[in-house]
Every structure is written in structure tokens, then in C-alpha cells.
CSV table of C-alpha atoms and ligand atoms in Angstrom, one decimal:
chain,number,residue,atom,x,y,z
A,1,MET,CA,10.8,-16.1,-33.2
A,2,ILE,CA,7.5,-17.0,-31.4
A,3,SER,CA,5.0,-14.2,-31.4
A,4,TYR,CA,2.6,-13.8,-28.5
A,5,LYS,CA,-0.1,-13.1,-31.0
A,6,ASP,CA,0.0,-16.7,-32.2
A,7,LEU,CA,-0.5,-17.9,-28.6
A,8,GLY,CA,-3.7,-15.9,-28.2
A,9,LEU,CA,-2.1,-13.4,-25.7
A,10,VAL,CA,-2.4,-9.6,-25.8
A,11,ASN,CA,0.0,-6.8,-24.9
A,12,THR,CA,-1.0,-4.4,-22.1
A,13,LYS,CA,-2.0,-1.4,-24.2
A,14,GLU,CA,-5.7,-1.8,-24.3
A,15,MET,CA,-5.8,-3.2,-20.8
A,16,PHE,CA,-4.2,0.0,-19.5
A,17,GLU,CA,-6.4,2.2,-21.6
A,18,GLY,CA,-9.4,0.6,-20.0
A,19,ALA,CA,-7.9,0.9,-16.5
A,20,VAL,CA,-7.0,4.6,-16.9
A,21,LYS,CA,-10.6,5.4,-18.1
A,22,GLY,CA,-12.3,3.2,-15.6
A,23,GLY,CA,-10.3,4.0,-12.4
A,24,TYR,CA,-9.3,0.4,-11.7
A,25,ALA,CA,-6.0,-1.6,-11.8
A,26,ILE,CA,-5.2,-4.7,-13.8
A,27,PRO,CA,-4.0,-7.6,-11.6
A,28,ALA,CA,-0.5,-8.8,-12.2
A,29,TYR,CA,-0.2,-12.2,-10.5
A,30,ASN,CA,3.1,-14.1,-10.4
A,31,PHE,CA,3.0,-17.8,-11.2
A,32,ASN,CA,5.6,-20.6,-11.1
A,33,ASN,CA,3.4,-23.8,-11.3
A,34,MET,CA,0.2,-25.3,-12.5
A,35,GLU,CA,-1.9,-24.8,-9.4
A,36,GLN,CA,-1.1,-21.1,-9.3
A,37,LEU,CA,-2.0,-20.7,-12.9
A,38,GLN,CA,-5.3,-22.6,-12.5
A,39,ALA,CA,-6.2,-20.4,-9.6
A,40,ILE,CA,-5.4,-17.2,-11.5
A,41,VAL,CA,-7.4,-18.3,-14.7
A,42,GLN,CA,-10.4,-19.6,-12.7
A,43,ALA,CA,-10.6,-16.5,-10.6
A,44,CYS,CA,-10.2,-14.1,-13.5
A,45,VAL,CA,-12.6,-15.9,-15.7
A,46,GLU,CA,-15.2,-16.1,-12.9
A,47,THR,CA,-14.8,-12.4,-12.1
A,48,LYS,CA,-14.5,-11.5,-15.8
A,49,SER,CA,-11.2,-9.6,-15.2
A,50,PRO,CA,-8.3,-9.0,-17.6
A,51,VAL,CA,-5.1,-10.4,-16.2
A,52,ILE,CA,-1.3,-10.1,-16.5
A,53,LEU,CA,0.5,-13.4,-15.9
A,54,GLN,CA,3.8,-12.5,-14.4
A,55,VAL,CA,7.0,-14.5,-14.7
A,56,SER,CA,10.1,-13.6,-12.8
A,57,LYS,CA,13.7,-14.7,-13.6
A,58,GLY,CA,13.4,-17.0,-10.6
A,59,ALA,CA,10.2,-18.5,-12.1
A,60,ARG,CA,12.0,-19.1,-15.4
A,61,ASN,CA,14.8,-20.9,-13.6
A,62,TYR,CA,12.4,-22.9,-11.4
A,63,ALA,CA,9.8,-24.0,-14.0
A,64,ASN,CA,11.6,-23.7,-17.4
A,65,ALA,CA,10.8,-20.8,-19.8
A,66,THR,CA,9.4,-23.1,-22.5
A,67,LEU,CA,7.0,-24.8,-20.1
A,68,LEU,CA,5.9,-21.4,-18.7
A,69,ARG,CA,5.2,-20.1,-22.2
A,70,ASN,CA,3.2,-23.1,-23.1
A,71,MET,CA,1.3,-22.9,-19.8
A,72,ALA,CA,0.3,-19.3,-20.7
A,73,ARG,CA,-0.9,-20.5,-24.1
A,74,GLY,CA,-2.8,-23.2,-22.2
A,75,ALA,CA,-4.3,-20.5,-20.0
A,76,VAL,CA,-5.8,-18.8,-23.0
A,77,GLU,CA,-7.4,-22.1,-24.1
A,78,TYR,CA,-8.5,-22.9,-20.6
A,79,ALA,CA,-10.2,-19.5,-20.1
A,80,LYS,CA,-12.2,-20.1,-23.3
A,81,GLU,CA,-13.1,-23.6,-22.1
A,82,LEU,CA,-14.3,-22.1,-18.8
A,83,GLY,CA,-16.8,-20.0,-20.8
A,84,HIS,CA,-15.4,-16.5,-20.9
A,85,GLU,CA,-12.6,-15.1,-23.1
A,86,ILE,CA,-10.6,-12.6,-21.0
A,87,PRO,CA,-7.6,-10.6,-22.2
A,88,ILE,CA,-4.4,-12.3,-20.9
A,89,ALA,CA,-0.9,-10.9,-21.1
A,90,LEU,CA,2.3,-12.7,-20.4
A,91,HIS,CA,4.8,-10.4,-18.7
A,92,LEU,CA,8.4,-10.6,-17.6
A,93,ASP,CA,8.8,-9.3,-14.1
A,94,HIS,CA,11.9,-7.4,-13.1
A,95,GLY,CA,13.9,-8.1,-16.3
A,96,SER,CA,17.4,-7.1,-15.2
A,97,ASP,CA,19.2,-6.7,-18.6
A,98,PHE,CA,18.5,-6.4,-22.3
A,99,GLU,CA,19.3,-10.1,-23.0
A,100,ILE,CA,16.6,-11.5,-20.7
A,101,CYS,CA,14.0,-9.1,-22.2
A,102,LYS,CA,15.0,-10.1,-25.7
A,103,ALA,CA,14.8,-13.8,-24.9
A,104,CYS,CA,11.2,-13.3,-23.6
A,105,ILE,CA,10.2,-11.0,-26.5
A,106,ASP,CA,11.5,-13.7,-28.9
A,107,ASN,CA,9.7,-16.4,-27.1
A,108,GLY,CA,6.1,-15.4,-26.8
A,109,PHE,CA,6.0,-12.8,-24.0
A,110,SER,CA,3.6,-9.9,-24.8
A,111,SER,CA,5.1,-7.5,-22.3
A,112,VAL,CA,8.4,-7.1,-20.4
A,113,MET,CA,9.7,-5.1,-17.5
A,114,ILE,CA,13.2,-3.7,-17.7
A,115,ASP,CA,14.2,-2.8,-14.2
A,116,GLY,CA,17.0,-0.3,-14.5
A,117,SER,CA,16.1,1.3,-11.2
A,118,HIS,CA,19.4,0.2,-9.6
A,119,HIS,CA,21.5,1.9,-12.2
A,120,SER,CA,22.2,5.6,-12.5
A,121,TYR,CA,19.5,7.7,-14.1
A,122,ASP,CA,21.3,8.0,-17.4
A,123,ASP,CA,22.1,4.3,-17.6
A,124,ASN,CA,18.5,3.4,-16.7
A,125,VAL,CA,17.3,5.7,-19.6
A,126,ALA,CA,19.8,4.1,-22.0
A,127,LEU,CA,19.0,0.5,-21.1
A,128,THR,CA,15.2,1.1,-21.0
A,129,LYS,CA,15.3,2.8,-24.4
A,130,LYS,CA,17.2,-0.1,-25.9
A,131,VAL,CA,14.6,-2.6,-24.7
A,132,VAL,CA,11.7,-0.4,-25.9
A,133,GLU,CA,13.2,0.0,-29.4
A,134,TYR,CA,13.5,-3.8,-29.7
A,135,ALA,CA,10.2,-4.6,-28.1
A,136,HIS,CA,8.1,-2.1,-30.1
A,137,LYS,CA,9.2,-3.7,-33.3
A,138,PHE,CA,7.1,-6.7,-32.3
A,139,ASP,CA,4.3,-4.8,-30.6
A,140,VAL,CA,5.5,-5.9,-27.2
A,141,THR,CA,4.8,-3.4,-24.4
A,142,VAL,CA,7.5,-2.3,-21.9
A,143,GLU,CA,7.4,-1.3,-18.2
A,144,GLY,CA,10.3,0.7,-16.8
A,145,GLU,CA,11.0,1.7,-13.2
A,146,LEU,CA,12.1,4.9,-11.5
A,147,GLY,CA,12.9,4.9,-7.8
A,148,VAL,CA,14.0,2.0,-5.7
A,149,LEU,CA,11.8,-0.3,-3.6
A,150,ALA,CA,13.3,-1.6,-0.3
A,151,GLY,CA,13.5,-5.4,-0.1
A,152,ILE,CA,14.3,-8.1,-2.6
A,153,GLU,CA,13.7,-7.8,-6.3
A,154,ASP,CA,14.8,-11.1,-7.6
A,155,ASP,CA,18.5,-11.1,-6.8
A,156,VAL,CA,18.9,-7.4,-6.2
A,157,VAL,CA,18.6,-6.4,-2.6
A,158,ALA,CA,18.0,-2.8,-1.6
A,159,GLU,CA,18.5,-1.8,2.0
A,160,LYS,CA,16.5,1.4,1.8
A,161,SER,CA,13.9,2.6,-0.6
A,162,THR,CA,14.3,5.8,-2.6
A,163,TYR,CA,11.0,7.4,-3.6
A,164,THR,CA,10.5,8.2,-7.2
A,165,LYS,CA,11.3,11.8,-8.0
A,166,PRO,CA,8.3,13.3,-9.8
A,167,GLU,CA,10.5,15.8,-11.6
A,168,GLU,CA,12.2,12.9,-13.5
A,169,VAL,CA,9.2,11.1,-14.8
A,170,GLU,CA,8.3,13.2,-17.9
A,171,ASP,CA,11.9,13.2,-19.1
A,172,PHE,CA,12.2,9.4,-18.5
A,173,VAL,CA,9.0,8.5,-20.3
A,174,SER,CA,9.7,10.8,-23.3
A,175,LYS,CA,13.4,9.7,-23.7
A,176,THR,CA,12.7,6.0,-23.3
A,177,GLY,CA,9.2,5.6,-24.9
A,178,VAL,CA,8.1,3.1,-22.2
A,179,ASP,CA,4.4,2.1,-22.1
A,180,SER,CA,4.1,2.1,-18.3
A,181,LEU,CA,6.2,3.2,-15.3
A,182,ALA,CA,6.7,1.4,-12.0
A,183,ILE,CA,7.2,3.9,-9.1
A,184,SER,CA,8.3,3.8,-5.5
A,185,ILE,CA,5.9,5.4,-3.1
A,186,GLY,CA,6.4,3.2,0.0
A,187,THR,CA,5.6,-0.3,-1.1
A,188,SER,CA,8.2,-3.1,-1.0
A,189,HIS,CA,8.5,-6.7,-1.8
A,190,GLY,CA,7.9,-9.7,0.5
A,191,ALA,CA,5.9,-10.2,3.7
A,192,ASN,CA,7.8,-7.8,5.9
A,193,LYS,CA,7.3,-4.5,4.2
A,194,PHE,CA,8.0,-2.4,7.2
A,195,LYS,CA,9.9,-2.7,10.4
A,196,PRO,CA,7.7,-2.9,13.5
A,197,GLU,CA,9.2,0.4,14.7
A,198,GLN,CA,7.9,2.1,11.6
A,199,CYS,CA,4.3,1.0,12.4
A,200,THR,CA,1.7,1.7,15.0
A,201,LYS,CA,-0.4,-1.0,16.7
A,202,ASN,CA,-4.2,-1.1,16.7
A,203,GLU,CA,-6.3,-2.4,19.6
A,204,ASP,CA,-5.9,-6.0,18.4
A,205,GLY,CA,-2.1,-5.7,18.4
A,206,ILE,CA,-2.0,-5.7,14.6
A,207,LEU,CA,0.8,-3.6,13.0
A,208,ILE,CA,-0.5,-0.6,11.0
A,209,PRO,CA,2.1,0.6,8.5
A,210,PRO,CA,2.7,4.3,7.5
A,211,PRO,CA,0.5,5.4,4.6
A,212,LEU,CA,1.8,5.3,1.0
A,213,ARG,CA,3.1,8.6,-0.4
A,214,PHE,CA,-0.1,9.6,-2.3
A,215,ASP,CA,1.3,13.1,-2.7
A,216,ILE,CA,4.1,11.7,-4.9
A,217,LEU,CA,1.6,9.6,-6.9
A,218,GLU,CA,-0.6,12.7,-7.4
A,219,GLU,CA,2.3,14.8,-8.5
A,220,ILE,CA,3.3,12.1,-11.0
A,221,GLU,CA,-0.2,11.9,-12.4
A,222,LYS,CA,-0.2,15.7,-12.8
A,223,ARG,CA,3.0,15.5,-14.8
A,224,LEU,CA,1.9,12.5,-16.9
A,225,PRO,CA,-1.9,12.7,-17.2
A,226,GLY,CA,-3.4,9.4,-18.3
A,227,PHE,CA,-0.1,7.5,-18.2
A,228,PRO,CA,-0.2,4.0,-16.7
A,229,ILE,CA,1.6,3.7,-13.4
A,230,VAL,CA,2.6,0.4,-11.8
A,231,LEU,CA,2.7,-0.5,-8.2
A,232,HIS,CA,5.1,-3.3,-7.2
A,233,GLY,CA,5.3,-4.8,-3.7
A,234,ALA,CA,1.5,-4.5,-3.3
A,235,SER,CA,0.7,-7.6,-1.2
A,236,SER,CA,-1.5,-6.9,1.8
A,237,VAL,CA,-0.1,-9.8,3.9
A,238,PRO,CA,-3.5,-10.9,5.2
A,239,VAL,CA,-3.3,-11.5,8.9
A,240,GLU,CA,-5.6,-14.6,8.7
A,241,TYR,CA,-3.0,-16.4,6.5
A,242,VAL,CA,-0.1,-15.3,8.7
A,243,ASN,CA,-2.0,-16.6,11.8
A,244,THR,CA,-2.9,-19.9,10.1
A,245,ILE,CA,0.7,-20.4,9.1
A,246,ASN,CA,1.9,-19.7,12.6
A,247,GLU,CA,-0.8,-21.8,14.2
A,248,TYR,CA,0.2,-24.8,12.2
A,249,GLY,CA,3.9,-24.8,12.8
A,250,GLY,CA,5.1,-21.8,10.8
A,251,SER,CA,7.2,-19.0,12.1
A,252,LEU,CA,6.4,-15.7,10.4
A,253,LYS,CA,7.3,-12.7,12.5
A,254,ASP,CA,6.3,-9.0,12.3
A,255,SER,CA,4.7,-9.6,8.9
A,256,VAL,CA,3.1,-6.5,7.5
A,257,GLY,CA,1.7,-5.5,4.1
A,258,ILE,CA,-0.1,-2.6,2.4
A,259,PRO,CA,-3.7,-2.1,3.6
A,260,GLU,CA,-6.2,-2.9,0.9
A,261,GLN,CA,-8.1,0.4,1.2
A,262,GLN,CA,-4.8,2.1,0.2
A,263,LEU,CA,-4.5,-0.1,-2.9
A,264,ARG,CA,-8.1,0.7,-3.8
A,265,LYS,CA,-7.3,4.4,-3.6
A,266,ALA,CA,-4.2,4.0,-5.7
A,267,ALA,CA,-6.2,2.0,-8.3
A,268,GLY,CA,-8.7,4.9,-8.5
A,269,LEU,CA,-5.7,7.3,-9.2
A,270,ALA,CA,-3.0,6.7,-11.8
A,271,VAL,CA,-2.1,3.1,-10.8
A,272,CYS,CA,-3.2,0.7,-13.6
A,273,LYS,CA,-1.2,-2.4,-12.7
A,274,ILE,CA,-0.9,-3.9,-9.2
A,275,ASN,CA,1.7,-6.7,-8.6
A,276,ILE,CA,0.8,-9.4,-6.1
A,277,ASP,CA,3.0,-12.4,-5.4
A,278,SER,CA,3.6,-12.7,-1.6
A,279,ASP,CA,-0.1,-12.9,-0.7
A,280,GLY,CA,-0.5,-15.9,-3.1
A,281,ARG,CA,2.5,-17.6,-1.4
A,282,LEU,CA,0.9,-17.0,2.0
A,283,ALA,CA,-2.5,-18.2,0.9
A,284,MET,CA,-1.1,-21.5,-0.5
A,285,THR,CA,1.3,-22.1,2.5
A,286,ALA,CA,-1.5,-21.5,5.0
A,287,ALA,CA,-3.7,-24.1,3.2
A,288,VAL,CA,-0.9,-26.7,2.8
A,289,ARG,CA,0.2,-26.4,6.5
A,290,LYS,CA,-3.4,-26.9,7.6
A,291,VAL,CA,-3.8,-30.1,5.6
A,292,PHE,CA,-0.5,-31.4,6.9
A,293,ALA,CA,-1.5,-30.7,10.5
A,294,ASP,CA,-5.1,-32.0,10.2
A,295,GLU,CA,-4.3,-35.1,8.1
A,296,PRO,CA,-0.8,-36.2,8.9
A,297,GLY,CA,-1.3,-39.4,7.0
A,298,GLU,CA,-2.0,-37.6,3.7
A,299,PHE,CA,0.7,-37.9,1.0
A,300,ASP,CA,-1.2,-37.3,-2.2
A,301,PRO,CA,0.0,-33.9,-3.5
A,302,ARG,CA,-3.5,-33.3,-5.0
A,303,LYS,CA,-4.9,-33.4,-1.4
A,304,TYR,CA,-2.8,-30.5,-0.3
A,305,LEU,CA,-2.2,-28.6,-3.5
A,306,GLY,CA,-5.9,-28.7,-4.3
A,307,PRO,CA,-7.0,-26.9,-1.2
A,308,ALA,CA,-4.1,-24.5,-1.7
A,309,ARG,CA,-5.3,-23.7,-5.2
A,310,ASP,CA,-8.8,-23.2,-4.0
A,311,GLN,CA,-7.8,-20.8,-1.3
A,312,LEU,CA,-5.7,-18.9,-3.8
A,313,LYS,CA,-8.5,-18.6,-6.3
A,314,GLU,CA,-10.9,-17.3,-3.6
A,315,MET,CA,-8.3,-14.7,-2.6
A,316,TYR,CA,-7.8,-13.5,-6.3
A,317,MET,CA,-11.5,-13.2,-6.8
A,318,ARG,CA,-11.8,-11.0,-3.7
A,319,LYS,CA,-8.9,-8.9,-4.8
A,320,ASN,CA,-10.3,-8.4,-8.3
A,321,ARG,CA,-13.7,-7.4,-6.9
A,322,ASP,CA,-12.9,-5.4,-3.8
A,323,VAL,CA,-9.4,-4.1,-4.1
A,324,LEU,CA,-8.3,-3.7,-7.8
A,325,GLY,CA,-11.8,-3.1,-9.2
A,326,SER,CA,-10.9,-5.2,-12.3
A,327,ALA,CA,-13.9,-7.5,-12.0
A,328,ASP,CA,-16.4,-7.2,-14.9
A,329,ARG,CA,-13.8,-5.3,-17.0
A,330,GLY,CA,-12.6,-8.2,-19.1
B,1,G3H,O1,9.2,-9.0,-7.3
B,1,G3H,C1,9.5,-10.2,-7.1
B,1,G3H,C2,8.5,-11.3,-7.3
B,1,G3H,O2,7.8,-11.5,-6.1
B,1,G3H,C3,9.1,-12.5,-7.8
B,1,G3H,O3,9.8,-13.2,-6.8
B,1,G3H,O4,12.0,-13.7,-7.8
B,1,G3H,O5,11.1,-15.0,-5.9
B,1,G3H,O6,10.2,-15.3,-8.2
B,1,G3H,P1,10.9,-14.4,-7.2
B,2,13P,P1,4.7,-8.6,-3.3
B,2,13P,O1,6.0,-9.2,-2.7
B,2,13P,O2,4.2,-7.5,-2.4
B,2,13P,O3,3.7,-9.6,-3.6
B,2,13P,O4,5.1,-7.9,-4.6
B,2,13P,C1,5.2,-8.6,-5.8
B,2,13P,C2,5.9,-7.9,-6.9
B,2,13P,O5,6.0,-6.7,-6.9
B,2,13P,C3,6.3,-8.7,-8.1
B,2,13P,O6,7.0,-7.9,-9.0
B,3,ZN,ZN1,8.1,-6.3,-8.1
């Protein structure tokens, strides 16, 4: 058993207490490699923001779970070395069953998500409760999910979203004992969150998506006052990255994300954790494609991964300051 406490990590309890009181959201940034982790730590230290390092099942398969854990331990040391100690949590993203949650809890994670949203309500309750009972023995926090996001969640693909039913949330939270709850109010995973026909176009031809269902969020907040709510699928899909990718040989079509002012509004309400992965992928890919196009003779990975890391860091700093409001809260 490796406790996250021995790695210098923290669970999400105090982070969320601060976020609820302060009207901001904690960034949950996914990472799979060193450059992404460097960008996250540098950005969060420079903006003095708490941060949740998020690891998916795909990331564990890609990078190796032991390496990822030790990278998170390294992130704690690196943040100190950069001159500011920030709270850092290591969180399993979209845990699909009890076994993967247990493996993470036993191996240094401070927080896990059990995503039972694709099961029946009763099965979701039973599975989530089982994970909570195990996790809480070790002071590990647990995120559950109610409602289904359209798009891809690791290897689970949902054709259509199902909004969270506010009338279920109190029962779910009290029966399971979860520490936070992911909900579905119109966000989805990936860089194509809406079909073009669901959007309107502004004068520059940019697709404007339908607004998030703030009425559902507000109803949930009424029923669970002060309880931390999580928003998945919260990338904004910045048009400048999409344009750069397409200008330098990429082919992203009809990409559309969640407008940043809507995320800011959600962070001021009950949303305490905002998950961002796709925007980081876009920022890195845009930078790498530009280097490859501008300097076709370049073959030193540091010369394209370095600029990708720097662009990623800049994006995270801006998100912390202007979107999530987590800057100066760490
Ligand atoms: O919600 C899913 C995250 O973006 C992780 O994606 O499963 O491709 O690592 P992944
Ligand atoms: P995006 O695909 O919008 O970045 O969402 C990431 C996410 O929810 C990870 O769990
Ligand atoms: Zn997600």
C-alpha cells in the first residue's frame, strides 16, 4: 500500500471547500507525459493555483501507472523547487469499475472517480458506495457521476447525452457518500461537442453552441447547497489552435467547445472542478505542427515538444486566471 500522503499529495476536500466559499473552480488537467506535467506544474505554481492532476485509464496504459505516480510525486517536489508550494491532488479520471479504483487508491492516488453513469441508477449507487467505503478508509476522496455526457469517455461511447435529473441527486449523494458529483448539463468530451446543426454562426462564421443548462445546475445547487459539483467535457476548443492546426496540414472539421464565459459562470455557481483535456491536446498539436512546417529539417524532439509545452503552459495560466478563477487560491 502506497499512501498519497507519503508522496506529498492531498485529497480534494480542502480544495473544494475553498472553491465553494470562493466561487471558483479547481482545474483538473489530464496528463500522459512529462511535457504536459511540466506545463501544468509551471502554470499552476506561477498563478498560485491548486491543481488536480488527472490520469485516465488510457493514460495508465500509455505511460505506465508506476511512472505516472512517481511523476506526480516529482510534481510536488518540482513545485517546491519553483518556489511555491501548491496543493496537488492525483485523481483517477473515469474509473470504470471497483478494481481500477482500488488499484489507484492502493498506489498513491488521493482521489478517484467512479463513473457508474452508464449503469442503471441502482447499480450506479451500489458501485459508487462500494468505492466510497473502500476509499474513505484511506482518506481518499471520491467523485461519482449522474447523467450521461455525449461523446467518448475512455472506451465508453454514448450517442446521446442524458441530462442529470435534479430529483436524483440528494438520494444519490446520501446513499453513496461521494465527496463530489459530476453532472451532465450540456458539455461533452472531445473537440466536436455539438453538431453544426445544433449551433448558430456568428458574423465571422464561427459556430456558437447552445448554452449550458444552467437551470439544471441551479436546481442541483438548491437541493445540495455547498456540495462540490464537477463539470467534465469543459474544453473551449479555442479557434486559434484549430486554425493553426488546419493551416499547417491538419484537418479538424466543425470543432466546437464550451464558451469560456459559460465556464466562468458555472465556476461562480456550484461547479468546483472543471475537467480540461482536449484544449491541451489542441494547444500542443498546433505548436508541434507549426514547428514541423516552419523547420522541416528539425528532428530533435525538444525543439518541437518544448514549444508545445510552452504554449500549453500559457493556456493553463490564462484558464486559471480568467476562466476558472483559481489563480492566487493555492
Ligand atoms: O474524459 C476523457 C479524457 O479526456 C481522457 O481521455 O481516455 O483518451 O486519455 P483518454
Ligand atoms: P474535454 O474533452 O472537454 O477536454 O473533457 C475532458 C474531461 O472531461 C476529462 O475527464
Ligand atoms: Zn470526463
